[in-house]
mmCIF file with all atom_site columns, C-alpha atoms in Angstrom:
data_model
loop_
_atom_site.group_PDB
_atom_site.id
_atom_site.type_symbol
_atom_site.label_atom_id
_atom_site.label_alt_id
_atom_site.label_comp_id
_atom_site.label_asym_id
_atom_site.label_entity_id
_atom_site.label_seq_id
_atom_site.pdbx_PDB_ins_code
_atom_site.Cartn_x
_atom_site.Cartn_y
_atom_site.Cartn_z
_atom_site.occupancy
_atom_site.B_iso_or_equiv
_atom_site.pdbx_formal_charge
_atom_site.auth_seq_id
_atom_site.auth_comp_id
_atom_site.auth_asym_id
_atom_site.auth_atom_id
_atom_site.pdbx_PDB_model_num
ATOM 1   C CA . MET G 1 1   ? 47.672 12.255 19.585 1.00 0.00 ? 65  MET G CA 1
ATOM 2   C CA . SER G 1 2   ? 47.018 12.487 23.655 1.00 0.00 ? 66  SER G CA 1
ATOM 3   C CA . PRO G 1 3   ? 49.103 14.093 25.852 1.00 0.00 ? 67  PRO G CA 1
ATOM 4   C CA . THR G 1 4   ? 50.660 11.841 28.928 1.00 0.00 ? 68  THR G CA 1
ATOM 5   C CA . THR G 1 5   ? 52.895 12.552 31.369 1.00 0.00 ? 69  THR G CA 1
ATOM 6   C CA . THR G 1 6   ? 55.929 10.580 32.353 1.00 0.00 ? 70  THR G CA 1
ATOM 7   C CA . ASN G 1 7   ? 55.524 7.367  33.496 1.00 0.00 ? 71  ASN G CA 1
ATOM 8   C CA . GLY G 1 8   ? 53.114 6.965  30.153 1.00 0.00 ? 72  GLY G CA 1
ATOM 9   C CA . GLN G 1 9   ? 49.467 7.607  31.858 1.00 0.00 ? 73  GLN G CA 1
ATOM 10  C CA . PRO G 1 10  ? 47.305 9.897  29.744 1.00 0.00 ? 74  PRO G CA 1
ATOM 11  C CA . ALA G 1 11  ? 47.259 13.085 31.233 1.00 0.00 ? 75  ALA G CA 1
ATOM 12  C CA . ALA G 1 12  ? 44.009 14.910 32.949 1.00 0.00 ? 76  ALA G CA 1
ATOM 13  C CA . GLY G 1 13  ? 43.129 16.997 30.617 1.00 0.00 ? 77  GLY G CA 1
ATOM 14  C CA . PRO G 1 14  ? 40.773 19.980 31.298 1.00 0.00 ? 78  PRO G CA 1
ATOM 15  C CA . GLY G 1 15  ? 37.673 19.253 32.953 1.00 0.00 ? 79  GLY G CA 1
ATOM 16  C CA . SER G 1 16  ? 39.001 15.582 32.759 1.00 0.00 ? 80  SER G CA 1
ATOM 17  C CA . PRO G 1 17  ? 38.141 14.080 36.513 1.00 0.00 ? 81  PRO G CA 1
ATOM 18  C CA . VAL G 1 18  ? 41.475 13.552 38.754 1.00 0.00 ? 82  VAL G CA 1
ATOM 19  C CA . ASP G 1 19  ? 41.702 10.078 40.670 1.00 0.00 ? 83  ASP G CA 1
ATOM 20  C CA . PRO G 1 20  ? 42.717 11.252 44.014 1.00 0.00 ? 84  PRO G CA 1
ATOM 21  C CA . LEU G 1 21  ? 44.336 7.742  45.091 1.00 0.00 ? 85  LEU G CA 1
ATOM 22  C CA . ALA G 1 22  ? 46.084 7.500  41.775 1.00 0.00 ? 86  ALA G CA 1
ATOM 23  C CA . GLU G 1 23  ? 48.405 10.072 44.009 1.00 0.00 ? 87  GLU G CA 1
ATOM 24  C CA . LEU G 1 24  ? 48.160 8.362  47.312 1.00 0.00 ? 88  LEU G CA 1
ATOM 25  C CA . ALA G 1 25  ? 50.730 5.026  46.562 1.00 0.00 ? 89  ALA G CA 1
ATOM 26  C CA . PHE G 1 26  ? 51.046 3.895  50.331 1.00 0.00 ? 90  PHE G CA 1
ATOM 27  C CA . LEU G 1 27  ? 48.599 1.987  51.252 1.00 0.00 ? 91  LEU G CA 1
ATOM 28  C CA . ILE G 1 28  ? 48.927 1.145  55.091 1.00 0.00 ? 92  ILE G CA 1
ATOM 29  C CA . GLU G 1 29  ? 47.349 -1.128 56.664 1.00 0.00 ? 93  GLU G CA 1
ATOM 30  C CA . ILE G 1 30  ? 47.036 -2.821 60.700 1.00 0.00 ? 94  ILE G CA 1
ATOM 31  C CA . GLN G 1 31  ? 46.004 -6.206 60.664 1.00 0.00 ? 95  GLN G CA 1
ATOM 32  C CA . GLY G 1 32  ? 44.138 -6.317 57.548 1.00 0.00 ? 96  GLY G CA 1
ATOM 33  C CA . ARG G 1 33  ? 42.002 -2.784 58.174 1.00 0.00 ? 97  ARG G CA 1
ATOM 34  C CA . GLU G 1 34  ? 43.109 -0.274 56.076 1.00 0.00 ? 98  GLU G CA 1
ATOM 35  C CA . ILE G 1 35  ? 43.438 3.118  58.076 1.00 0.00 ? 99  ILE G CA 1
ATOM 36  C CA . GLY G 1 36  ? 44.603 5.237  55.359 1.00 0.00 ? 100 GLY G CA 1
ATOM 37  C CA . ARG G 1 37  ? 46.514 6.110  51.467 1.00 0.00 ? 101 ARG G CA 1
ATOM 38  C CA . PHE G 1 38  ? 49.427 8.393  52.161 1.00 0.00 ? 102 PHE G CA 1
ATOM 39  C CA . ALA G 1 39  ? 51.690 10.466 49.141 1.00 0.00 ? 103 ALA G CA 1
ATOM 40  C CA . GLN G 1 40  ? 54.197 10.593 51.303 1.00 0.00 ? 104 GLN G CA 1
ATOM 41  C CA . CYS G 1 41  ? 57.089 7.922  52.583 1.00 0.00 ? 105 CYS G CA 1
ATOM 42  C CA . THR G 1 42  ? 59.270 8.248  54.118 1.00 0.00 ? 106 THR G CA 1
ATOM 43  C CA . GLY G 1 43  ? 61.714 6.824  57.232 1.00 0.00 ? 107 GLY G CA 1
ATOM 44  C CA . LEU G 1 44  ? 62.004 3.161  55.588 1.00 0.00 ? 108 LEU G CA 1
ATOM 45  C CA . GLY G 1 45  ? 65.486 2.383  56.667 1.00 0.00 ? 109 GLY G CA 1
ATOM 46  C CA . VAL G 1 46  ? 68.128 0.813  59.530 1.00 0.00 ? 110 VAL G CA 1
ATOM 47  C CA . GLU G 1 47  ? 70.779 1.143  61.212 1.00 0.00 ? 111 GLU G CA 1
ATOM 48  C CA . TYR G 1 48  ? 73.983 -0.108 63.116 1.00 0.00 ? 112 TYR G CA 1
ATOM 49  C CA . ASP G 1 49  ? 75.944 1.557  65.932 1.00 0.00 ? 113 ASP G CA 1
ATOM 50  C CA . VAL G 1 50  ? 79.360 1.212  64.469 1.00 0.00 ? 114 VAL G CA 1
ATOM 51  C CA . LEU G 1 51  ? 81.996 -0.542 67.287 1.00 0.00 ? 115 LEU G CA 1
ATOM 52  C CA . GLU G 1 52  ? 85.183 0.264  67.046 1.00 0.00 ? 116 GLU G CA 1
ATOM 53  C CA . TYR G 1 53  ? 87.841 -1.849 67.988 1.00 0.00 ? 117 TYR G CA 1
ATOM 54  C CA . ALA G 1 54  ? 91.374 -1.444 68.301 1.00 0.00 ? 118 ALA G CA 1
ATOM 55  C CA . GLU G 1 55  ? 93.712 -4.244 67.666 1.00 0.00 ? 119 GLU G CA 1
ATOM 56  C CA . GLY G 1 56  ? 96.730 -4.688 69.889 1.00 0.00 ? 120 GLY G CA 1
ATOM 57  C CA . GLY G 1 57  ? 99.866 -4.273 68.112 1.00 0.00 ? 121 GLY G CA 1
ATOM 58  C CA . ASN G 1 58  ? 97.794 -3.792 65.011 1.00 0.00 ? 122 ASN G CA 1
ATOM 59  C CA . ASN G 1 59  ? 97.919 -0.054 64.108 1.00 0.00 ? 123 ASN G CA 1
ATOM 60  C CA . GLU G 1 60  ? 97.180 -0.174 60.114 1.00 0.00 ? 124 GLU G CA 1
ATOM 61  C CA . TYR G 1 61  ? 93.966 -0.623 60.747 1.00 0.00 ? 125 TYR G CA 1
ATOM 62  C CA . VAL G 1 62  ? 90.625 -0.585 63.751 1.00 0.00 ? 126 VAL G CA 1
ATOM 63  C CA . HIS G 1 63  ? 88.024 -3.238 63.573 1.00 0.00 ? 127 HIS G CA 1
ATOM 64  C CA . GLN G 1 64  ? 84.578 -2.231 62.844 1.00 0.00 ? 128 GLN G CA 1
ATOM 65  C CA . LEU G 1 65  ? 81.744 -3.981 64.215 1.00 0.00 ? 129 LEU G CA 1
ATOM 66  C CA . ARG G 1 66  ? 78.460 -3.618 64.002 1.00 0.00 ? 130 ARG G CA 1
ATOM 67  C CA . GLY G 1 67  ? 76.451 -2.408 67.374 1.00 0.00 ? 131 GLY G CA 1
ATOM 68  C CA . ARG G 1 68  ? 73.096 -2.367 68.031 1.00 0.00 ? 132 ARG G CA 1
ATOM 69  C CA . VAL G 1 69  ? 70.211 -1.567 65.433 1.00 0.00 ? 133 VAL G CA 1
ATOM 70  C CA . ARG G 1 70  ? 68.315 1.031  64.724 1.00 0.00 ? 134 ARG G CA 1
ATOM 71  C CA . TYR G 1 71  ? 64.691 2.057  62.859 1.00 0.00 ? 135 TYR G CA 1
ATOM 72  C CA . PRO G 1 72  ? 64.077 5.989  61.807 1.00 0.00 ? 136 PRO G CA 1
ATOM 73  C CA . ASN G 1 73  ? 60.271 6.608  62.503 1.00 0.00 ? 137 ASN G CA 1
ATOM 74  C CA . VAL G 1 74  ? 58.733 6.575  59.914 1.00 0.00 ? 138 VAL G CA 1
ATOM 75  C CA . VAL G 1 75  ? 56.596 9.505  58.463 1.00 0.00 ? 139 VAL G CA 1
ATOM 76  C CA . LEU G 1 76  ? 54.039 10.025 55.988 1.00 0.00 ? 140 LEU G CA 1
ATOM 77  C CA . GLY G 1 77  ? 52.348 12.678 54.754 1.00 0.00 ? 141 GLY G CA 1
ATOM 78  C CA . ARG G 1 78  ? 49.179 13.330 52.174 1.00 0.00 ? 142 ARG G CA 1
ATOM 79  C CA . GLY G 1 79  ? 46.334 15.784 51.936 1.00 0.00 ? 143 GLY G CA 1
ATOM 80  C CA . ILE G 1 80  ? 43.672 16.094 54.394 1.00 0.00 ? 144 ILE G CA 1
ATOM 81  C CA . THR G 1 81  ? 40.476 13.262 53.814 1.00 0.00 ? 145 THR G CA 1
ATOM 82  C CA . ASP G 1 82  ? 38.053 12.430 55.704 1.00 0.00 ? 146 ASP G CA 1
ATOM 83  C CA . GLU G 1 83  ? 38.322 9.393  57.087 1.00 0.00 ? 147 GLU G CA 1
ATOM 84  C CA . ASP G 1 84  ? 39.157 8.836  60.897 1.00 0.00 ? 148 ASP G CA 1
ATOM 85  C CA . GLU G 1 85  ? 40.904 5.733  61.449 1.00 0.00 ? 149 GLU G CA 1
ATOM 86  C CA . LEU G 1 86  ? 44.099 7.418  61.938 1.00 0.00 ? 150 LEU G CA 1
ATOM 87  C CA . LEU G 1 87  ? 43.035 9.592  64.554 1.00 0.00 ? 151 LEU G CA 1
ATOM 88  C CA . ARG G 1 88  ? 41.502 6.723  66.251 1.00 0.00 ? 152 ARG G CA 1
ATOM 89  C CA . TRP G 1 89  ? 44.384 4.856  66.182 1.00 0.00 ? 153 TRP G CA 1
ATOM 90  C CA . LEU G 1 90  ? 46.707 7.924  67.441 1.00 0.00 ? 154 LEU G CA 1
ATOM 91  C CA . PHE G 1 91  ? 44.717 8.152  70.502 1.00 0.00 ? 155 PHE G CA 1
ATOM 92  C CA . THR G 1 92  ? 43.820 4.258  71.648 1.00 0.00 ? 156 THR G CA 1
ATOM 93  C CA . ALA G 1 93  ? 47.693 3.305  71.196 1.00 0.00 ? 157 ALA G CA 1
ATOM 94  C CA . GLU G 1 94  ? 49.170 3.582  74.177 1.00 0.00 ? 158 GLU G CA 1
ATOM 95  C CA . LYS G 1 95  ? 50.564 0.403  75.959 1.00 0.00 ? 159 LYS G CA 1
ATOM 96  C CA . PRO G 1 96  ? 53.098 -2.037 74.887 1.00 0.00 ? 160 PRO G CA 1
ATOM 97  C CA . SER G 1 97  ? 50.368 -4.717 74.290 1.00 0.00 ? 161 SER G CA 1
ATOM 98  C CA . GLN G 1 98  ? 48.018 -2.331 71.547 1.00 0.00 ? 162 GLN G CA 1
ATOM 99  C CA . ARG G 1 99  ? 51.114 -2.192 69.515 1.00 0.00 ? 163 ARG G CA 1
ATOM 100 C CA . PRO G 1 100 ? 50.182 -4.299 66.130 1.00 0.00 ? 164 PRO G CA 1
ATOM 101 C CA . THR G 1 101 ? 51.579 -4.769 62.806 1.00 0.00 ? 165 THR G CA 1
ATOM 102 C CA . VAL G 1 102 ? 51.662 -2.285 60.180 1.00 0.00 ? 166 VAL G CA 1
ATOM 103 C CA . THR G 1 103 ? 52.004 -3.024 56.861 1.00 0.00 ? 167 THR G CA 1
ATOM 104 C CA . ILE G 1 104 ? 52.997 -0.035 54.442 1.00 0.00 ? 168 ILE G CA 1
ATOM 105 C CA . THR G 1 105 ? 52.390 -1.223 50.619 1.00 0.00 ? 169 THR G CA 1
ATOM 106 C CA . ILE G 1 106 ? 53.222 0.798  47.812 1.00 0.00 ? 170 ILE G CA 1
ATOM 107 C CA . ASN G 1 107 ? 51.234 0.153  44.793 1.00 0.00 ? 171 ASN G CA 1
ATOM 108 C CA . ASP G 1 108 ? 52.423 1.606  41.014 1.00 0.00 ? 172 ASP G CA 1
ATOM 109 C CA . PRO G 1 109 ? 49.859 4.463  39.592 1.00 0.00 ? 173 PRO G CA 1
ATOM 110 C CA . THR G 1 110 ? 47.650 1.482  38.223 1.00 0.00 ? 174 THR G CA 1
ATOM 111 C CA . GLY G 1 111 ? 46.829 0.468  42.017 1.00 0.00 ? 175 GLY G CA 1
ATOM 112 C CA . LYS G 1 112 ? 49.098 -2.639 41.494 1.00 0.00 ? 176 LYS G CA 1
ATOM 113 C CA . PRO G 1 113 ? 51.010 -3.750 45.003 1.00 0.00 ? 177 PRO G CA 1
ATOM 114 C CA . VAL G 1 114 ? 54.725 -2.961 44.202 1.00 0.00 ? 178 VAL G CA 1
ATOM 115 C CA . ARG G 1 115 ? 56.766 -3.525 47.247 1.00 0.00 ? 179 ARG G CA 1
ATOM 116 C CA . HIS G 1 116 ? 55.081 -4.528 51.301 1.00 0.00 ? 180 HIS G CA 1
ATOM 117 C CA . PHE G 1 117 ? 56.654 -3.302 54.051 1.00 0.00 ? 181 PHE G CA 1
ATOM 118 C CA . ALA G 1 118 ? 55.631 -4.414 57.464 1.00 0.00 ? 182 ALA G CA 1
ATOM 119 C CA . LEU G 1 119 ? 56.628 -2.597 61.212 1.00 0.00 ? 183 LEU G CA 1
ATOM 120 C CA . ALA G 1 120 ? 57.036 -4.564 64.376 1.00 0.00 ? 184 ALA G CA 1
ATOM 121 C CA . GLN G 1 121 ? 54.918 -3.030 67.376 1.00 0.00 ? 185 GLN G CA 1
ATOM 122 C CA . ALA G 1 122 ? 54.506 -0.161 65.601 1.00 0.00 ? 186 ALA G CA 1
ATOM 123 C CA . LEU G 1 123 ? 53.425 2.951  67.777 1.00 0.00 ? 187 LEU G CA 1
ATOM 124 C CA . PRO G 1 124 ? 51.774 6.569  66.333 1.00 0.00 ? 188 PRO G CA 1
ATOM 125 C CA . VAL G 1 125 ? 54.419 9.241  68.007 1.00 0.00 ? 189 VAL G CA 1
ATOM 126 C CA . ARG G 1 126 ? 53.180 11.909 66.306 1.00 0.00 ? 190 ARG G CA 1
ATOM 127 C CA . TRP G 1 127 ? 50.518 13.300 64.340 1.00 0.00 ? 191 TRP G CA 1
ATOM 128 C CA . THR G 1 128 ? 50.641 17.122 61.976 1.00 0.00 ? 192 THR G CA 1
ATOM 129 C CA . GLY G 1 129 ? 47.681 19.012 60.336 1.00 0.00 ? 193 GLY G CA 1
ATOM 130 C CA . PRO G 1 130 ? 46.092 20.353 58.849 1.00 0.00 ? 194 PRO G CA 1
ATOM 131 C CA . SER G 1 131 ? 48.493 22.705 57.377 1.00 0.00 ? 195 SER G CA 1
ATOM 132 C CA . ALA G 1 132 ? 48.368 24.516 53.720 1.00 0.00 ? 196 ALA G CA 1
ATOM 133 C CA . ASN G 1 133 ? 50.300 26.723 52.094 1.00 0.00 ? 197 ASN G CA 1
ATOM 134 C CA . MET G 1 134 ? 47.367 28.778 50.185 1.00 0.00 ? 198 MET G CA 1
ATOM 135 C CA . GLY G 1 135 ? 50.484 30.765 47.656 1.00 0.00 ? 199 GLY G CA 1
ATOM 136 C CA . SER G 1 136 ? 50.913 27.172 46.328 1.00 0.00 ? 200 SER G CA 1
ATOM 137 C CA . ALA G 1 137 ? 49.508 26.172 43.101 1.00 0.00 ? 201 ALA G CA 1
ATOM 138 C CA . THR G 1 138 ? 47.017 23.546 44.638 1.00 0.00 ? 202 THR G CA 1
ATOM 139 C CA . GLY G 1 139 ? 46.995 25.195 48.015 1.00 0.00 ? 203 GLY G CA 1
ATOM 140 C CA . ALA G 1 140 ? 46.115 21.766 50.013 1.00 0.00 ? 204 ALA G CA 1
ATOM 141 C CA . ALA G 1 141 ? 45.969 21.393 52.973 1.00 0.00 ? 205 ALA G CA 1
ATOM 142 C CA . THR G 1 142 ? 48.164 18.113 54.342 1.00 0.00 ? 206 THR G CA 1
ATOM 143 C CA . GLU G 1 143 ? 48.750 16.218 57.437 1.00 0.00 ? 207 GLU G CA 1
ATOM 144 C CA . SER G 1 144 ? 51.460 14.080 58.689 1.00 0.00 ? 208 SER G CA 1
ATOM 145 C CA . LEU G 1 145 ? 51.751 11.047 60.463 1.00 0.00 ? 209 LEU G CA 1
ATOM 146 C CA . GLU G 1 146 ? 55.085 9.350  62.431 1.00 0.00 ? 210 GLU G CA 1
ATOM 147 C CA . ILE G 1 147 ? 54.932 6.208  63.453 1.00 0.00 ? 211 ILE G CA 1
ATOM 148 C CA . SER G 1 148 ? 57.870 4.520  65.704 1.00 0.00 ? 212 SER G CA 1
ATOM 149 C CA . HIS G 1 149 ? 58.661 0.794  65.538 1.00 0.00 ? 213 HIS G CA 1
ATOM 150 C CA . ALA G 1 150 ? 60.683 -2.062 66.859 1.00 0.00 ? 214 ALA G CA 1
ATOM 151 C CA . GLY G 1 151 ? 62.147 -3.212 62.922 1.00 0.00 ? 215 GLY G CA 1
ATOM 152 C CA . PHE G 1 152 ? 60.988 -4.867 60.025 1.00 0.00 ? 216 PHE G CA 1
ATOM 153 C CA . VAL G 1 153 ? 58.949 -7.876 59.584 1.00 0.00 ? 217 VAL G CA 1
#
């Protein structure tokens, strides 16, 4: 019986080819053009400020109302690749008119799309890379991209 991984997929044995795209589960697209695949994605969320309103004569509780909405920056991480679409976008997206909708597609291990998130008026605000920890088991160099946006569409 051949060994399997925790998700039931066959484990790569010694000398078996490893599909590097299998670990890059987050596909990033701008206007239908792929700009990269990433292994990590954090910051997909929404948060509201809470406004407290103390009603006169009511000492039992304070009303809590929704205030402004906030969207945290999305941070994407992966190993260094030879593609340069990401850096081209980073260095050309300066004006508000150049802030496209960015689609993040989460894929399962077979590459089938599971869920999509579209970020309105996306703007790359930070790129970090390459950084590596040669003492780790893989020693792979990594990069990250941080994107601010105006909400989900």
